[in-house]
Amino acid sequence: MMLEPFLANEHHAAPDGDFLDAVLHGLSLPKKSLPSRFLYDARGSDLFEHITELPEYYPTRTEIGLLKSQASEIGAALPSRAVVVEFGSGSSRKTELLLAALDRPAAYVPIDISAAALYPAARRIAQSFPDVDVYPVLGGFHDLERMRLPLGDSRLVGFFPGSTIGNFSQLAAVEFLLSARRLLGPGAVFLLGVDLQKPLDILLPAYNDADGVTAAFNLNLLARINRDLQGTFDLDAFEHAAIYNERYQRIEMHLRSLAAQSAGVAGRTFCFAAGETIHTENSHKYTPEVFERLARDGGWEVSQVFVDENRLFSVQLLA
Ligand code: AVJ
C-alpha cells in the first residue's frame, strides 16, 4: 500500500535552484571545483547507470552480490516488522533485495531529491511489496536536519547503499551520520555500503573505463553548464582525469583543461591555464578500521561487517 507523502518538506527541494550560484562560486575558487551532486542531471543519471554495468566498475555488482549472497545473515541481524528509511533512494533497485531479506518489513520511507526518480520507484516498490506501506519523501541530505519521522520506535532501519557516503569529506560524513542518528533515533540500526581500499590496478580503471563512459559522465557537467547556464565551454578542450589522492585516500575526478583558454558562464568569463583542473568528485575508500572510527564520531557503533570474498566492498551494520 502506498500512502500519501507525509514528510515532503515545505521548502520543496529545488534541485537546480542553486546550480548557477554553485558554478560561479566553484569556478572563482583558487582551486576550481564543482559539487558532485550536479553530475546527476537526467543525462548524468543515465550515464551513471551505464557506469554501474561496466566490467571495470566493481562497486555496484559487488554490493548487489553481497545483498543477495548474505541475505539471510543480513535479515537475521535486522529487526522484524522493520521500517526501512533509505537516503538518496534513486531507483530503489537495491531496496528490493533488502526488503526481500527482511522478516515481514512494515514500511519503506524512500528519501530522494529527484521527484522523477522518487515517485515511480515508490510506486514500483508498493506494487511489488503489497504488505509494505510506502511513504516517499522529497528532499535532500541537507534537509535531514528539518525532517521528523513520526515512527519513533526501535524498528527503524536506515539504508544508504552505493558507497555514496564516500562522496562526502570525512567531516561531512560524520555530520551526515549524526543527522541520520537524530532522525532515526537511538534504537535504530543503519545499513550502509562502504567501498574499501584496494590496489590501484583495480581502483583506477573503475573510474577510467576503456569505453569512456566515466569520461562522458564527468564532461556532461560542462554540457549541463552550457545548456542551463548559457555556458560557452568547448567540450573538446577538456579531458576527464581520475587520480588517487594518497593523502586523503580517495579517488578524485577532475576536468583538465587541454590548453590555456577561457569559458563563459551566464555572461561571466573564467580563465584556465593549460593543465588546470576543475575538481568534480571525491570517492573516499575506507579500511574497516578508519570507517569504524568515522561511524563512532557520527554517533554509531559498527555491529557487523559483510564483505565479499575479494574484499572489494563492505556492507556495514551500525547500531
Ligand atoms: C555513486 C558516488 C558511489 O563514487 O563510485 C562512479 C560515483 N563517479 N564513477 C562512486 C561515480 C564516477 C559513485 N558513487
mmCIF file of C-alpha atoms and ligand atoms in Angstrom:
data_model
loop_
_atom_site.group_PDB
_atom_site.id
_atom_site.type_symbol
_atom_site.label_atom_id
_atom_site.label_comp_id
_atom_site.label_asym_id
_atom_site.label_seq_id
_atom_site.Cartn_x
_atom_site.Cartn_y
_atom_site.Cartn_z
ATOM 1 C CA MET A 1 0.000 0.000 0.000
ATOM 2 C CA MET A 2 1.349 3.430 -0.877
ATOM 3 C CA LEU A 3 0.345 6.267 1.424
ATOM 4 C CA GLU A 4 0.447 9.995 0.767
ATOM 5 C CA PRO A 5 3.862 11.615 1.116
ATOM 6 C CA PHE A 6 3.751 12.747 4.740
ATOM 7 C CA LEU A 7 7.021 14.498 5.161
ATOM 8 C CA ALA A 8 7.658 16.405 1.956
ATOM 9 C CA ASN A 9 9.358 19.453 3.377
ATOM 10 C CA GLU A 10 7.609 22.761 2.892
ATOM 11 C CA HIS A 11 10.561 24.243 1.032
ATOM 12 C CA HIS A 12 10.343 21.816 -1.825
ATOM 13 C CA ALA A 13 13.836 20.864 -2.821
ATOM 14 C CA ALA A 14 14.721 22.864 -5.920
ATOM 15 C CA PRO A 15 17.437 20.588 -7.291
ATOM 16 C CA ASP A 16 18.725 23.147 -9.826
ATOM 17 C CA GLY A 17 17.946 26.321 -7.942
ATOM 18 C CA ASP A 18 21.461 26.808 -6.670
ATOM 19 C CA PHE A 19 23.284 25.498 -9.751
ATOM 20 C CA LEU A 20 24.244 28.959 -11.045
ATOM 21 C CA ASP A 21 25.472 30.127 -7.631
ATOM 22 C CA ALA A 22 27.461 26.936 -7.129
ATOM 23 C CA VAL A 23 29.119 27.178 -10.556
ATOM 24 C CA LEU A 24 30.017 30.875 -10.231
ATOM 25 C CA HIS A 25 31.424 30.208 -6.761
ATOM 26 C CA GLY A 26 33.255 26.994 -7.647
ATOM 27 C CA LEU A 27 34.925 28.463 -10.733
ATOM 28 C CA SER A 28 36.061 31.508 -8.730
ATOM 29 C CA LEU A 29 37.989 29.436 -6.181
ATOM 30 C CA PRO A 30 41.803 29.314 -6.360
ATOM 31 C CA LYS A 31 41.420 25.570 -6.941
ATOM 32 C CA LYS A 32 38.355 25.341 -9.142
ATOM 33 C CA SER A 33 35.767 22.765 -8.066
ATOM 34 C CA LEU A 34 32.086 21.961 -8.530
ATOM 35 C CA PRO A 35 29.811 19.988 -6.166
ATOM 36 C CA SER A 36 29.455 16.404 -7.391
ATOM 37 C CA ARG A 37 25.691 16.371 -6.906
ATOM 38 C CA PHE A 38 25.367 18.405 -10.111
ATOM 39 C CA LEU A 39 26.751 15.453 -12.110
ATOM 40 C CA TYR A 40 23.375 13.742 -11.729
ATOM 41 C CA ASP A 41 21.007 15.505 -14.108
ATOM 42 C CA ALA A 42 18.844 13.245 -16.329
ATOM 43 C CA ARG A 43 21.729 12.501 -18.726
ATOM 44 C CA GLY A 44 24.245 12.193 -15.882
ATOM 45 C CA SER A 45 21.987 9.714 -14.072
ATOM 46 C CA ASP A 46 21.659 7.654 -17.281
ATOM 47 C CA LEU A 47 25.433 7.673 -17.718
ATOM 48 C CA PHE A 48 25.916 6.651 -14.085
ATOM 49 C CA GLU A 49 23.502 3.739 -14.607
ATOM 50 C CA HIS A 50 25.669 2.742 -17.566
ATOM 51 C CA ILE A 51 28.818 3.013 -15.380
ATOM 52 C CA THR A 52 27.324 0.566 -12.886
ATOM 53 C CA GLU A 53 27.205 -2.074 -15.642
ATOM 54 C CA LEU A 54 30.809 -1.622 -16.830
ATOM 55 C CA PRO A 55 33.187 -4.550 -16.268
ATOM 56 C CA GLU A 56 35.720 -2.222 -14.589
ATOM 57 C CA TYR A 57 33.188 -0.700 -12.156
ATOM 58 C CA TYR A 58 33.127 -3.288 -9.364
ATOM 59 C CA PRO A 59 31.130 -1.474 -6.571
ATOM 60 C CA THR A 60 27.528 -1.912 -7.732
ATOM 61 C CA ARG A 61 27.899 -5.513 -8.814
ATOM 62 C CA THR A 62 29.786 -6.437 -5.636
ATOM 63 C CA GLU A 63 27.301 -4.749 -3.322
ATOM 64 C CA ILE A 64 24.329 -6.391 -5.061
ATOM 65 C CA GLY A 65 26.162 -9.723 -4.830
ATOM 66 C CA LEU A 66 26.623 -9.177 -1.087
ATOM 67 C CA LEU A 67 22.965 -8.263 -0.530
ATOM 68 C CA LYS A 68 21.990 -11.470 -2.335
ATOM 69 C CA SER A 69 24.577 -13.934 -1.017
ATOM 70 C CA GLN A 70 24.389 -12.707 2.607
ATOM 71 C CA ALA A 71 20.640 -12.028 2.542
ATOM 72 C CA SER A 72 19.837 -14.491 5.325
ATOM 73 C CA GLU A 73 22.635 -13.195 7.606
ATOM 74 C CA ILE A 74 21.597 -9.592 6.948
ATOM 75 C CA GLY A 75 17.923 -10.454 7.515
ATOM 76 C CA ALA A 76 18.763 -12.198 10.773
ATOM 77 C CA ALA A 77 20.719 -9.185 12.027
ATOM 78 C CA LEU A 78 17.815 -6.791 11.412
ATOM 79 C CA PRO A 79 14.520 -6.468 13.304
ATOM 80 C CA SER A 80 11.214 -7.994 12.194
ATOM 81 C CA ARG A 81 8.483 -5.600 11.048
ATOM 82 C CA ALA A 82 11.206 -3.073 10.159
ATOM 83 C CA VAL A 83 10.592 0.431 8.848
ATOM 84 C CA VAL A 84 13.290 0.987 6.209
ATOM 85 C CA VAL A 85 14.377 4.596 5.660
ATOM 86 C CA GLU A 86 16.560 4.985 2.552
ATOM 87 C CA PHE A 87 18.726 8.065 1.995
ATOM 88 C CA GLY A 88 19.054 9.022 -1.683
ATOM 89 C CA SER A 89 16.846 6.133 -2.784
ATOM 90 C CA GLY A 90 17.012 6.900 -6.548
ATOM 91 C CA SER A 91 15.632 3.916 -8.444
ATOM 92 C CA SER A 92 15.317 1.798 -5.219
ATOM 93 C CA ARG A 93 16.841 -1.220 -7.027
ATOM 94 C CA LYS A 94 18.853 -2.483 -4.046
ATOM 95 C CA THR A 95 15.896 -1.904 -1.748
ATOM 96 C CA GLU A 96 14.055 -4.833 -3.266
ATOM 97 C CA LEU A 97 16.880 -7.117 -2.158
ATOM 98 C CA LEU A 98 16.833 -5.682 1.364
ATOM 99 C CA LEU A 99 13.042 -5.894 1.703
ATOM 100 C CA ALA A 100 13.165 -9.494 0.443
ATOM 101 C CA ALA A 101 15.804 -10.317 3.088
ATOM 102 C CA LEU A 102 13.772 -8.843 5.967
ATOM 103 C CA ASP A 103 11.189 -10.617 8.085
ATOM 104 C CA ARG A 104 7.792 -9.039 7.243
ATOM 105 C CA PRO A 105 9.001 -5.450 6.653
ATOM 106 C CA ALA A 106 6.326 -2.957 7.730
ATOM 107 C CA ALA A 107 7.132 0.241 5.857
ATOM 108 C CA TYR A 108 9.512 1.862 3.431
ATOM 109 C CA VAL A 109 10.430 5.572 3.512
ATOM 110 C CA PRO A 110 12.480 6.475 0.413
ATOM 111 C CA ILE A 111 14.078 9.943 0.596
ATOM 112 C CA ASP A 112 15.323 11.458 -2.662
ATOM 113 C CA ILE A 113 15.884 14.894 -4.160
ATOM 114 C CA SER A 114 14.605 13.879 -7.597
ATOM 115 C CA ALA A 115 10.811 13.618 -7.867
ATOM 116 C CA ALA A 116 11.252 11.931 -11.254
ATOM 117 C CA ALA A 117 13.194 9.098 -9.579
ATOM 118 C CA LEU A 118 11.345 9.040 -6.236
ATOM 119 C CA TYR A 119 7.687 8.592 -7.125
ATOM 120 C CA PRO A 120 7.949 5.921 -9.854
ATOM 121 C CA ALA A 121 10.306 3.884 -7.644
ATOM 122 C CA ALA A 122 7.947 4.264 -4.676
ATOM 123 C CA ARG A 123 5.035 3.040 -6.803
ATOM 124 C CA ARG A 124 7.057 0.079 -8.059
ATOM 125 C CA ILE A 125 8.006 -0.982 -4.512
ATOM 126 C CA ALA A 126 4.410 -0.560 -3.344
ATOM 127 C CA GLN A 127 3.282 -2.878 -6.143
ATOM 128 C CA SER A 128 5.983 -5.495 -5.566
ATOM 129 C CA PHE A 129 5.536 -5.490 -1.771
ATOM 130 C CA PRO A 130 1.790 -5.034 -1.143
ATOM 131 C CA ASP A 131 2.214 -5.537 2.619
ATOM 132 C CA VAL A 132 4.784 -2.737 2.909
ATOM 133 C CA ASP A 133 3.476 0.826 3.436
ATOM 134 C CA VAL A 134 5.473 3.223 1.253
ATOM 135 C CA TYR A 135 5.919 6.871 2.294
ATOM 136 C CA PRO A 136 8.040 8.760 -0.262
ATOM 137 C CA VAL A 137 9.810 11.885 0.992
ATOM 138 C CA LEU A 138 11.068 14.510 -1.449
ATOM 139 C CA GLY A 139 14.210 16.056 -0.037
ATOM 140 C CA GLY A 140 17.986 16.182 0.027
ATOM 141 C CA PHE A 141 20.598 15.255 2.617
ATOM 142 C CA HIS A 142 20.689 18.880 3.712
ATOM 143 C CA ASP A 143 17.013 18.668 4.632
ATOM 144 C CA LEU A 144 17.552 15.830 7.120
ATOM 145 C CA GLU A 145 18.020 18.274 9.970
ATOM 146 C CA ARG A 146 14.493 19.585 9.382
ATOM 147 C CA MET A 147 12.802 16.215 8.902
ATOM 148 C CA ARG A 148 10.855 14.325 11.524
ATOM 149 C CA LEU A 149 9.769 10.697 11.399
ATOM 150 C CA PRO A 150 6.571 10.039 13.378
ATOM 151 C CA LEU A 151 7.752 6.474 13.830
ATOM 152 C CA GLY A 152 9.958 6.720 16.904
ATOM 153 C CA ASP A 153 10.281 3.084 17.821
ATOM 154 C CA SER A 154 13.127 0.643 17.696
ATOM 155 C CA ARG A 155 12.297 -0.958 14.337
ATOM 156 C CA LEU A 156 13.826 1.779 12.206
ATOM 157 C CA VAL A 157 16.448 0.577 9.746
ATOM 158 C CA GLY A 158 18.418 3.257 7.862
ATOM 159 C CA PHE A 159 19.680 2.189 4.431
ATOM 160 C CA PHE A 160 22.400 4.030 2.486
ATOM 161 C CA PRO A 161 23.850 1.741 -0.178
ATOM 162 C CA GLY A 162 26.202 2.502 -3.074
ATOM 163 C CA SER A 163 29.059 3.935 -1.017
ATOM 164 C CA THR A 164 27.524 7.347 -1.544
ATOM 165 C CA ILE A 165 28.976 8.188 1.879
ATOM 166 C CA GLY A 166 32.336 8.004 0.085
ATOM 167 C CA ASN A 167 31.432 11.184 -1.823
ATOM 168 C CA PHE A 168 31.429 13.124 1.436
ATOM 169 C CA SER A 169 34.502 14.547 3.094
ATOM 170 C CA GLN A 170 35.119 12.813 6.424
ATOM 171 C CA LEU A 171 33.700 15.846 8.217
ATOM 172 C CA ALA A 172 30.561 15.850 6.046
ATOM 173 C CA ALA A 173 30.240 12.077 6.530
ATOM 174 C CA VAL A 174 30.308 12.497 10.319
ATOM 175 C CA GLU A 175 27.727 15.286 10.104
ATOM 176 C CA PHE A 176 25.536 13.098 7.877
ATOM 177 C CA LEU A 177 25.775 10.158 10.309
ATOM 178 C CA LEU A 178 24.863 12.453 13.218
ATOM 179 C CA SER A 179 21.819 13.778 11.270
ATOM 180 C CA ALA A 180 20.765 10.230 10.431
ATOM 181 C CA ARG A 181 21.141 9.251 14.087
ATOM 182 C CA ARG A 182 18.988 12.168 15.174
ATOM 183 C CA LEU A 183 16.359 11.427 12.509
ATOM 184 C CA LEU A 184 16.225 7.659 13.123
ATOM 185 C CA GLY A 185 16.510 7.806 16.902
ATOM 186 C CA PRO A 186 18.574 5.940 19.485
ATOM 187 C CA GLY A 187 17.050 2.486 18.901
ATOM 188 C CA ALA A 188 17.669 2.407 15.158
ATOM 189 C CA VAL A 189 20.180 0.455 13.123
ATOM 190 C CA PHE A 190 21.821 1.674 9.925
ATOM 191 C CA LEU A 191 22.940 -0.451 6.950
ATOM 192 C CA LEU A 192 25.486 1.281 4.709
ATOM 193 C CA GLY A 193 27.513 0.363 1.632
ATOM 194 C CA VAL A 194 31.146 1.385 2.088
ATOM 195 C CA ASP A 195 33.800 0.957 -0.582
ATOM 196 C CA LEU A 196 37.120 -0.438 0.607
ATOM 197 C CA GLN A 197 40.733 0.418 -0.107
ATOM 198 C CA LYS A 198 42.316 -1.773 -2.725
ATOM 199 C CA PRO A 199 45.196 -1.895 -5.194
ATOM 200 C CA LEU A 200 45.311 0.891 -7.746
ATOM 201 C CA ASP A 201 45.236 -1.536 -10.656
ATOM 202 C CA ILE A 202 41.619 -2.290 -9.686
ATOM 203 C CA LEU A 203 40.680 1.155 -8.419
ATOM 204 C CA LEU A 204 41.887 3.395 -11.249
ATOM 205 C CA PRO A 205 40.206 1.527 -14.153
ATOM 206 C CA ALA A 206 36.899 1.646 -12.232
ATOM 207 C CA TYR A 207 36.979 5.446 -12.651
ATOM 208 C CA ASN A 208 38.754 5.434 -16.045
ATOM 209 C CA ASP A 209 36.871 2.816 -18.054
ATOM 210 C CA ALA A 210 38.028 1.770 -21.505
ATOM 211 C CA ASP A 211 34.772 2.807 -23.195
ATOM 212 C CA GLY A 212 34.985 6.366 -21.842
ATOM 213 C CA VAL A 213 31.599 6.254 -20.098
ATOM 214 C CA THR A 214 33.027 7.818 -16.937
ATOM 215 C CA ALA A 215 34.689 10.496 -19.075
ATOM 216 C CA ALA A 216 31.323 11.265 -20.699
ATOM 217 C CA PHE A 217 29.701 11.333 -17.221
ATOM 218 C CA ASN A 218 32.267 13.861 -15.995
ATOM 219 C CA LEU A 219 32.240 16.010 -19.162
ATOM 220 C CA ASN A 220 28.432 16.094 -19.060
ATOM 221 C CA LEU A 221 28.799 18.617 -16.233
ATOM 222 C CA LEU A 222 30.237 21.122 -18.734
ATOM 223 C CA ALA A 223 27.480 20.268 -21.224
ATOM 224 C CA ARG A 224 24.949 20.941 -18.468
ATOM 225 C CA ILE A 225 26.551 24.323 -17.712
ATOM 226 C CA ASN A 226 26.428 25.177 -21.428
ATOM 227 C CA ARG A 227 22.780 24.178 -21.666
ATOM 228 C CA ASP A 228 21.370 25.509 -18.396
ATOM 229 C CA LEU A 229 23.637 28.478 -17.639
ATOM 230 C CA GLN A 230 24.440 29.850 -21.118
ATOM 231 C CA GLY A 231 27.929 28.394 -20.847
ATOM 232 C CA THR A 232 30.490 28.500 -23.638
ATOM 233 C CA PHE A 233 32.716 25.562 -22.625
ATOM 234 C CA ASP A 234 34.449 23.801 -25.518
ATOM 235 C CA LEU A 235 33.905 20.158 -24.532
ATOM 236 C CA ASP A 236 36.769 19.036 -26.764
ATOM 237 C CA ALA A 237 39.181 21.293 -24.886
ATOM 238 C CA PHE A 238 38.778 19.452 -21.553
ATOM 239 C CA GLU A 239 39.578 15.855 -20.632
ATOM 240 C CA HIS A 240 38.412 13.549 -17.866
ATOM 241 C CA ALA A 241 41.042 12.707 -15.255
ATOM 242 C CA ALA A 242 40.628 10.306 -12.322
ATOM 243 C CA ILE A 243 43.512 10.186 -9.857
ATOM 244 C CA TYR A 244 44.048 8.530 -6.488
ATOM 245 C CA ASN A 245 44.872 11.025 -3.752
ATOM 246 C CA GLU A 246 47.013 9.034 -1.295
ATOM 247 C CA ARG A 247 46.881 11.676 1.393
ATOM 248 C CA TYR A 248 43.080 11.756 1.573
ATOM 249 C CA GLN A 249 42.632 8.143 0.476
ATOM 250 C CA ARG A 250 40.167 8.943 -2.237
ATOM 251 C CA ILE A 251 39.617 8.847 -5.979
ATOM 252 C CA GLU A 252 39.266 12.352 -7.345
ATOM 253 C CA MET A 253 37.588 13.166 -10.637
ATOM 254 C CA HIS A 254 38.768 16.289 -12.424
ATOM 255 C CA LEU A 255 38.131 18.014 -15.746
ATOM 256 C CA ARG A 256 41.516 19.074 -17.107
ATOM 257 C CA SER A 257 41.918 21.991 -19.494
ATOM 258 C CA LEU A 258 43.946 20.900 -22.519
ATOM 259 C CA ALA A 259 45.022 24.451 -23.357
ATOM 260 C CA ALA A 260 45.099 27.977 -21.997
ATOM 261 C CA GLN A 261 41.551 29.146 -22.651
ATOM 262 C CA SER A 262 38.578 30.989 -21.243
ATOM 263 C CA ALA A 263 34.934 29.963 -20.938
ATOM 264 C CA GLY A 264 31.818 31.951 -20.198
ATOM 265 C CA VAL A 265 29.042 31.184 -17.716
ATOM 266 C CA ALA A 266 25.947 33.401 -17.631
ATOM 267 C CA GLY A 267 27.916 36.301 -19.041
ATOM 268 C CA ARG A 268 30.962 35.922 -16.792
ATOM 269 C CA THR A 269 34.353 34.782 -18.060
ATOM 270 C CA PHE A 270 36.627 32.250 -16.376
ATOM 271 C CA CYS A 271 40.236 31.657 -17.429
ATOM 272 C CA PHE A 272 42.002 28.294 -17.442
ATOM 273 C CA ALA A 273 45.724 27.614 -17.701
ATOM 274 C CA ALA A 274 46.792 24.616 -19.765
ATOM 275 C CA GLY A 275 46.601 21.622 -17.412
ATOM 276 C CA GLU A 276 44.476 23.417 -14.808
ATOM 277 C CA THR A 277 41.606 21.289 -13.491
ATOM 278 C CA ILE A 278 38.084 21.597 -12.136
ATOM 279 C CA HIS A 279 37.682 19.103 -9.275
ATOM 280 C CA THR A 280 34.276 17.461 -9.724
ATOM 281 C CA GLU A 281 34.009 14.485 -7.354
ATOM 282 C CA ASN A 282 35.633 12.629 -4.460
ATOM 283 C CA SER A 283 35.129 8.946 -3.762
ATOM 284 C CA HIS A 284 36.737 8.023 -0.448
ATOM 285 C CA LYS A 285 37.989 4.466 0.060
ATOM 286 C CA TYR A 286 37.965 3.136 3.611
ATOM 287 C CA THR A 287 39.653 0.487 5.639
ATOM 288 C CA PRO A 288 37.281 -1.160 8.129
ATOM 289 C CA GLU A 289 39.304 0.473 10.934
ATOM 290 C CA VAL A 290 39.047 4.004 9.562
ATOM 291 C CA PHE A 291 35.331 3.574 8.867
ATOM 292 C CA GLU A 292 34.747 2.261 12.376
ATOM 293 C CA ARG A 293 36.239 5.433 13.823
ATOM 294 C CA LEU A 294 34.191 7.583 11.454
ATOM 295 C CA ALA A 295 30.983 5.781 12.470
ATOM 296 C CA ARG A 296 31.796 6.300 16.142
ATOM 297 C CA ASP A 297 32.406 10.018 15.590
ATOM 298 C CA GLY A 298 28.987 10.059 13.883
ATOM 299 C CA GLY A 299 27.205 8.566 16.896
ATOM 300 C CA TRP A 300 27.082 4.906 15.818
ATOM 301 C CA GLU A 301 28.905 1.643 16.606
ATOM 302 C CA VAL A 302 29.743 -0.907 13.921
ATOM 303 C CA SER A 303 27.978 -4.107 14.921
ATOM 304 C CA GLN A 304 28.567 -6.299 11.848
ATOM 305 C CA VAL A 305 30.512 -6.042 8.582
ATOM 306 C CA PHE A 306 29.633 -8.041 5.460
ATOM 307 C CA VAL A 307 32.482 -8.265 2.918
ATOM 308 C CA ASP A 308 32.785 -10.137 -0.398
ATOM 309 C CA GLU A 309 35.434 -12.815 -0.796
ATOM 310 C CA ASN A 310 37.751 -10.443 -2.704
ATOM 311 C CA ARG A 311 37.386 -7.765 -0.013
ATOM 312 C CA LEU A 312 36.360 -5.183 -2.588
ATOM 313 C CA PHE A 313 33.282 -3.737 -0.872
ATOM 314 C CA SER A 314 31.568 -3.795 2.503
ATOM 315 C CA VAL A 315 28.036 -3.571 3.808
ATOM 316 C CA GLN A 316 28.273 -2.222 7.339
ATOM 317 C CA LEU A 317 25.608 -2.605 10.011
ATOM 318 C CA LEU A 318 25.723 0.202 12.562
ATOM 319 C CA ALA A 319 23.745 0.367 15.796
HETATM 320 C C1 AVJ B 1 27.651 6.934 -6.864
HETATM 321 C C2 AVJ B 1 29.191 8.256 -5.747
HETATM 322 C C3 AVJ B 1 29.147 5.954 -5.329
HETATM 323 O O1 AVJ B 1 31.940 7.273 -6.244
HETATM 324 O O2 AVJ B 1 31.859 5.322 -7.162
HETATM 325 C C4 AVJ B 1 31.217 6.469 -10.323
HETATM 326 C C5 AVJ B 1 30.024 7.828 -8.464
HETATM 327 N N1 AVJ B 1 31.736 8.541 -10.145
HETATM 328 N N2 AVJ B 1 32.133 6.762 -11.250
HETATM 329 C C6 AVJ B 1 31.373 6.417 -6.933
HETATM 330 C C7 AVJ B 1 30.971 7.605 -9.615
HETATM 331 C C8 AVJ B 1 32.438 8.011 -11.151
HETATM 332 C C9 AVJ B 1 29.976 6.713 -7.470
HETATM 333 N N3 AVJ B 1 29.011 6.960 -6.358
#
